[in-house]
Structures are given as C-alpha cells and as structure tokens.
Tab-separated table of C-alpha atoms in Angstrom:
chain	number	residue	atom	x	y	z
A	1	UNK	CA	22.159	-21.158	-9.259
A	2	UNK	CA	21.298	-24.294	-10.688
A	3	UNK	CA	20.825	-24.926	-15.034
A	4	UNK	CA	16.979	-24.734	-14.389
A	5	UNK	CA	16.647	-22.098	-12.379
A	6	UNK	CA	19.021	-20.111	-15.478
A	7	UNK	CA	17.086	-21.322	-18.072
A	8	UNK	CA	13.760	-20.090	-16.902
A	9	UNK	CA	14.884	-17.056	-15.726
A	10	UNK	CA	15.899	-16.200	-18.953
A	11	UNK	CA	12.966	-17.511	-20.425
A	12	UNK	CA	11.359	-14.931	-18.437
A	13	UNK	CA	13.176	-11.879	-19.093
A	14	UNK	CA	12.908	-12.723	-23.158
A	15	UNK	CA	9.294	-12.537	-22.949
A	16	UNK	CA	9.125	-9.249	-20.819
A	17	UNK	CA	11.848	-7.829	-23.623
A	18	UNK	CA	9.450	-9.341	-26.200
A	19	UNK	CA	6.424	-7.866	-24.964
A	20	UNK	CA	7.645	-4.641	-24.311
A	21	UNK	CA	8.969	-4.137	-27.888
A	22	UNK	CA	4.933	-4.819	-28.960
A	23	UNK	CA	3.959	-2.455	-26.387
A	24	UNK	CA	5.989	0.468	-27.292
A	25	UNK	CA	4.479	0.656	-30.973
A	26	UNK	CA	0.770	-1.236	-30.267
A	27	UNK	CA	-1.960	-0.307	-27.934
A	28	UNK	CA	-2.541	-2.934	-25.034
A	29	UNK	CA	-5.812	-3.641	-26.644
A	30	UNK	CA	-4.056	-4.685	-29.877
A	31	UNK	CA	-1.580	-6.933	-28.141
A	32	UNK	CA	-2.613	-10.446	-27.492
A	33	UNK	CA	-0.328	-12.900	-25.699
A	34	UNK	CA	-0.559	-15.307	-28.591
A	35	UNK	CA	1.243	-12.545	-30.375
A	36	UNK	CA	3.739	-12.107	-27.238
A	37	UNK	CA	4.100	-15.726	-27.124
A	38	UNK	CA	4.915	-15.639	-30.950
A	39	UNK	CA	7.803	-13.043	-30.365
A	40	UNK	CA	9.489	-14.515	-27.462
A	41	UNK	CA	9.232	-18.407	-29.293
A	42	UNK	CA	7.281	-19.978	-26.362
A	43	UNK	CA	4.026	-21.350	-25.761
A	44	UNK	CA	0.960	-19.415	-24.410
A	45	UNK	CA	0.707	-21.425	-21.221
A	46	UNK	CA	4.332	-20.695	-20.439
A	47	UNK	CA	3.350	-17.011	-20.345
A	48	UNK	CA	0.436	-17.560	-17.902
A	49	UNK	CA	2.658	-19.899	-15.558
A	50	UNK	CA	5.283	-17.034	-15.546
A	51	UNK	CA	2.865	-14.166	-15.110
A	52	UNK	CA	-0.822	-15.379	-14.778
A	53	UNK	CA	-2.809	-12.731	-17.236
A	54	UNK	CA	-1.948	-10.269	-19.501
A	55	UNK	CA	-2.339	-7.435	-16.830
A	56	UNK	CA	0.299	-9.402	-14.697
A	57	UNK	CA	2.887	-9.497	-17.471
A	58	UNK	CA	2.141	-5.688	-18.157
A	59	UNK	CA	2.688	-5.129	-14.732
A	60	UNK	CA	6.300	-7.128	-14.923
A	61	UNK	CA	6.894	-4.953	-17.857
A	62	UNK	CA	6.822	-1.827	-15.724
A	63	UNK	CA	8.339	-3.074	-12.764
A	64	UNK	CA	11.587	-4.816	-15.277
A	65	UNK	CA	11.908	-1.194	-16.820
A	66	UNK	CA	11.946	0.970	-13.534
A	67	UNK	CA	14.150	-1.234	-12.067
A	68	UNK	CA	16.787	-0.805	-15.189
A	69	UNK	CA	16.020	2.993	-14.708
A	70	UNK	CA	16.631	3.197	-10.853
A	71	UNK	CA	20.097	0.667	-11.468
A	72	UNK	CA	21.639	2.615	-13.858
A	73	UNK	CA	20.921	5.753	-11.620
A	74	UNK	CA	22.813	3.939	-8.723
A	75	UNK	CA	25.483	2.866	-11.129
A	76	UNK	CA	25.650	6.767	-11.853
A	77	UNK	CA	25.775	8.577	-8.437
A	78	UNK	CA	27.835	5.538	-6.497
A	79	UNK	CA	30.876	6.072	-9.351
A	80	UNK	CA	33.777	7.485	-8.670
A	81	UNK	CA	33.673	10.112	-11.053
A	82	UNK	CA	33.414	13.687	-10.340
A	83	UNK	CA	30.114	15.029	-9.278
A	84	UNK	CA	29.715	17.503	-12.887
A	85	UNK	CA	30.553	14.342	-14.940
A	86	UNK	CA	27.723	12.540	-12.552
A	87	UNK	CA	25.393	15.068	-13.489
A	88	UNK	CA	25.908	15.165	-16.846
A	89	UNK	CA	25.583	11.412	-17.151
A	90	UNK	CA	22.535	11.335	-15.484
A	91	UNK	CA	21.238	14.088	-17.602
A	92	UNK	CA	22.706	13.093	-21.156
A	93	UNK	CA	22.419	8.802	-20.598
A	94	UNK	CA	19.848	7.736	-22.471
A	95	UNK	CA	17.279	5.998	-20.094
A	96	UNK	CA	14.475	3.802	-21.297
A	97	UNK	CA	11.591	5.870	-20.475
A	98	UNK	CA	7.777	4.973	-19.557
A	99	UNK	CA	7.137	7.849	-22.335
A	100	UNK	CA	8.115	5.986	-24.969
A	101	UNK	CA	5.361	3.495	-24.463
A	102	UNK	CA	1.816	3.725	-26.595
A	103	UNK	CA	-0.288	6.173	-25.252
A	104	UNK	CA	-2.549	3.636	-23.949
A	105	UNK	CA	-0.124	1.155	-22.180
A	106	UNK	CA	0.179	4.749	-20.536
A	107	UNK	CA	-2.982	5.515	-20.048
A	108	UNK	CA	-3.579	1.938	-18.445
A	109	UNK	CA	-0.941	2.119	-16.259
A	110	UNK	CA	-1.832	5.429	-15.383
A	111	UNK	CA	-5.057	4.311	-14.468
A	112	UNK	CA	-4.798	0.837	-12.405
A	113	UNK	CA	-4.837	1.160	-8.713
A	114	UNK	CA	-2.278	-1.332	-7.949
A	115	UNK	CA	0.063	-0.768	-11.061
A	116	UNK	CA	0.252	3.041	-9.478
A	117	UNK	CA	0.903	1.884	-5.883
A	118	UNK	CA	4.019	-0.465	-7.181
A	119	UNK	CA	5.521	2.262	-9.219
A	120	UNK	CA	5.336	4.865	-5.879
A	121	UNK	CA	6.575	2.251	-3.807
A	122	UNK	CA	8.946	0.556	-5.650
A	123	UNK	CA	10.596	3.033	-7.881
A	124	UNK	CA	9.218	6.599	-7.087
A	125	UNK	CA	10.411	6.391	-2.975
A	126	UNK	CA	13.735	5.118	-3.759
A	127	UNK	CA	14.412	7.172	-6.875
A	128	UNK	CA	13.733	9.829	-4.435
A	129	UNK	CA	15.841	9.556	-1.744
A	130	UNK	CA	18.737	8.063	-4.114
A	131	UNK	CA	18.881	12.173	-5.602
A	132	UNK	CA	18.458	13.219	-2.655
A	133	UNK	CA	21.402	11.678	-1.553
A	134	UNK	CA	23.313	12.667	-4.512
A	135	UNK	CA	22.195	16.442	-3.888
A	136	UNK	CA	23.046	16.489	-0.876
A	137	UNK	CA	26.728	14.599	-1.758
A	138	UNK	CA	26.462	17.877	-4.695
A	139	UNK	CA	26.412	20.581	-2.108
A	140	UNK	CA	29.318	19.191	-0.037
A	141	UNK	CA	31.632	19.223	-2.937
A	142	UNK	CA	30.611	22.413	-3.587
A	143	UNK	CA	28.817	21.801	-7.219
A	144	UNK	CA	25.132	22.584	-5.732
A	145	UNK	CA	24.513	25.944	-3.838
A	146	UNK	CA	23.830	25.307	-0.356
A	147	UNK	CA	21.117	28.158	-0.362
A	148	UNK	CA	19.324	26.544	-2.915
A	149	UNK	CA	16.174	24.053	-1.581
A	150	UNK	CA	16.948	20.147	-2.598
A	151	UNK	CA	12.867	20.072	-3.988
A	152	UNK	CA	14.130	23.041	-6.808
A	153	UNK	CA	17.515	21.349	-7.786
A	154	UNK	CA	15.735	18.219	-8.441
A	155	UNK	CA	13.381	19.949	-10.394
A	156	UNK	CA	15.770	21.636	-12.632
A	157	UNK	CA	17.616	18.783	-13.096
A	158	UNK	CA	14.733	17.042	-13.751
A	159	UNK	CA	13.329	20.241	-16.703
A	160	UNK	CA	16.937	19.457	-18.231
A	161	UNK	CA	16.776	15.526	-18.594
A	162	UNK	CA	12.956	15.891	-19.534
A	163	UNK	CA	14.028	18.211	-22.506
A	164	UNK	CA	16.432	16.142	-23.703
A	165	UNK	CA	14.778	12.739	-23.793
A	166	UNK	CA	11.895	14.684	-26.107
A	167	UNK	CA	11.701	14.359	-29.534
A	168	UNK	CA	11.173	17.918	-29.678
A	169	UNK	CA	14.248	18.778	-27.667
A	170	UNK	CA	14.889	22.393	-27.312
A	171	UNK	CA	18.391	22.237	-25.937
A	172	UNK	CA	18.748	20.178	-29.054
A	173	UNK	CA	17.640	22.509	-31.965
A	174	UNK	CA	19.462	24.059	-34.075
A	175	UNK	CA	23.463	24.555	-35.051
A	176	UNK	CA	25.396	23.203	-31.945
A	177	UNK	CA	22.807	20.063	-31.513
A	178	UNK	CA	25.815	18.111	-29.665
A	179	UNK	CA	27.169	20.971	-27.403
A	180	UNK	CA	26.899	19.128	-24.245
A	181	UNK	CA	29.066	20.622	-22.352
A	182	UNK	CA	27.584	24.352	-22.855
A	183	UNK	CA	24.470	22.587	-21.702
A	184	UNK	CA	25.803	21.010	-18.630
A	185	UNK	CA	28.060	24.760	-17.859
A	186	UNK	CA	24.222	26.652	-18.152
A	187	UNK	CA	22.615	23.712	-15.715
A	188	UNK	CA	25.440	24.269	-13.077
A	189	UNK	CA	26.437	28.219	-13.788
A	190	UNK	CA	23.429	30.196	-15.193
A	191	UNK	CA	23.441	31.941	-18.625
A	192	UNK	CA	25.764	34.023	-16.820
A	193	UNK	CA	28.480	31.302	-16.174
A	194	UNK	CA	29.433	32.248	-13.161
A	195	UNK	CA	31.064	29.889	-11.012
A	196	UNK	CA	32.497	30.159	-7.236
C-alpha cells in the first residue's frame, strides 16, 4: 500500500472515530460537520470528498462499528480456546454497542430505509450464521444440549450479554458484582448446576 493511500485511510477512520464520539453524547440534529471537522483537525470539504453528506458519514459510522463488533466475534469463536472460555468471552467482552448511541442517532438509524437494509445485510446475516456455527461447534463438544433448538440458545445467550452490557445490570447487582464465573456455570448448567 502506497504512503497516500495510508495517509488517507487514516484520515478517514479519525473522522469516523471523531464523529462517533459526538454522536454518542449529541443528537444528530445537534451535530454539524463543521463541528466533526473541528474534532478530527480537517477541513469540511475533506469530509464531503470522503463521505458526501452528513447522512453518508452516519452511515460509515454504523457500518465501521458493526464491522468491529462482527471481527471481534470471529476473533472469539475461531480461537483456540475452549468452547466455555469462548462463551464467556463473548458474553463478558465488552463490545461497542449501537445502544450506547443518542437516542436519536438511534432513532434515525432505526428509521432510514437503506441504513436498515446495510445493517441486515451486512452485519445481521453474517452475525447470524457466524453463532450458528459456533452453536453448532458447542453441541459437538458437548457444552450445548443437542435437544435444545439453535433459535433458543442464541436467545439465551443473547438475554445474558444484553444484561450485562446494561447499566442496570441485574447479574451485576449487589455483593458478588464480579462473580463471573457463577454467571457463566448458571448460563451453561441451570440454577441447578448440573452438568453431564
């Protein structure tokens, strides 16, 4: 890759890290790219060559985030670890969540036809079939009941990391707010900790 090529690239990612620090605390409305441009240290026009309107750059934003998301889920399941310390990486790793955007960027994103077909094709599809794959690697070993349908692992799996990534975490209250690993034994065992 040649010095140019570098440079901009760069240049790029700094002002979708910029941007998304202003949109995680400001509405989209409140968010102009003079103030984006400010941030990153560029000029305005360099933010409309790289992503033509603010809508485009929001759209980057998204895309740049699932894509960390979906890597370090790969980086997860492909290890060579075993499968409990798999799961409980994917379920204690902290993961820089859509959530944690303003309500609005949300509500935007939510709400914009093609923002919502990128995120189903690009992250949602392959996110899929990537835990399905790890499921199904789950009930070979011998972790994940056999008897139990992929659809209702995922979402249990899914109710754990969900709970934990809140502010309001319930598996995170009270005395033992660091007891991972009686977390991860209920996930995989039950409350009554049987195993096989």
């Amino acid at each position: 890759m040649d010095g140019f090529k570098i440079r901009t690239d760069k240049k790029r990612e700094l002002i979708i890290e910029s941007a998304l620090e202003l949109f995680k605390v400001l509405s989209p409305r409140k968010v102009s790219i003079r103030d984006i441009a400010s941030k990153a240290q560029v000029s305005v026009v360099t933010i409309y060559n790289y992503f033509g309107s603010k809508e485009g750059l929001m759209t980057e934003i998204v895309r740049f985030v699932l894509f960390q998301q979906l890597q370090l889920a790969q980086e997860i399941t492909k290890s060579k670890v075993k499968m409990d310390e798999k799961i409980a990486k994917l379920i204690f790793t902290k993961t820089e969540l859509l959530t944690q955007f303003h309500p609005e960027f949300i509500e935007l994103m939510m709400n914009d036809p093609a923002m919502k077909k990128m995120i189903e094709e690009e992250f949602i599809s392959k996110t899929y079939e990537l835990i399905i794959e790890f499921i199904n690697d789950g009930k070979r070993e011998g972790i994940f009941s056999k008897e139990i349908p992929n659809e209702m692992i995922m979402k249990v799996i899914e109710l754990y990391r969900q709970d934990m990534a809140s502010k309001s975490s319930i598996l995170f209250s009270g005395k033992n707010v660091n007891d991972h690993e009686t977390i991860l034994r209920i996930l995989l065992y039950g409350i009554s900790g049987y195993k096989e």
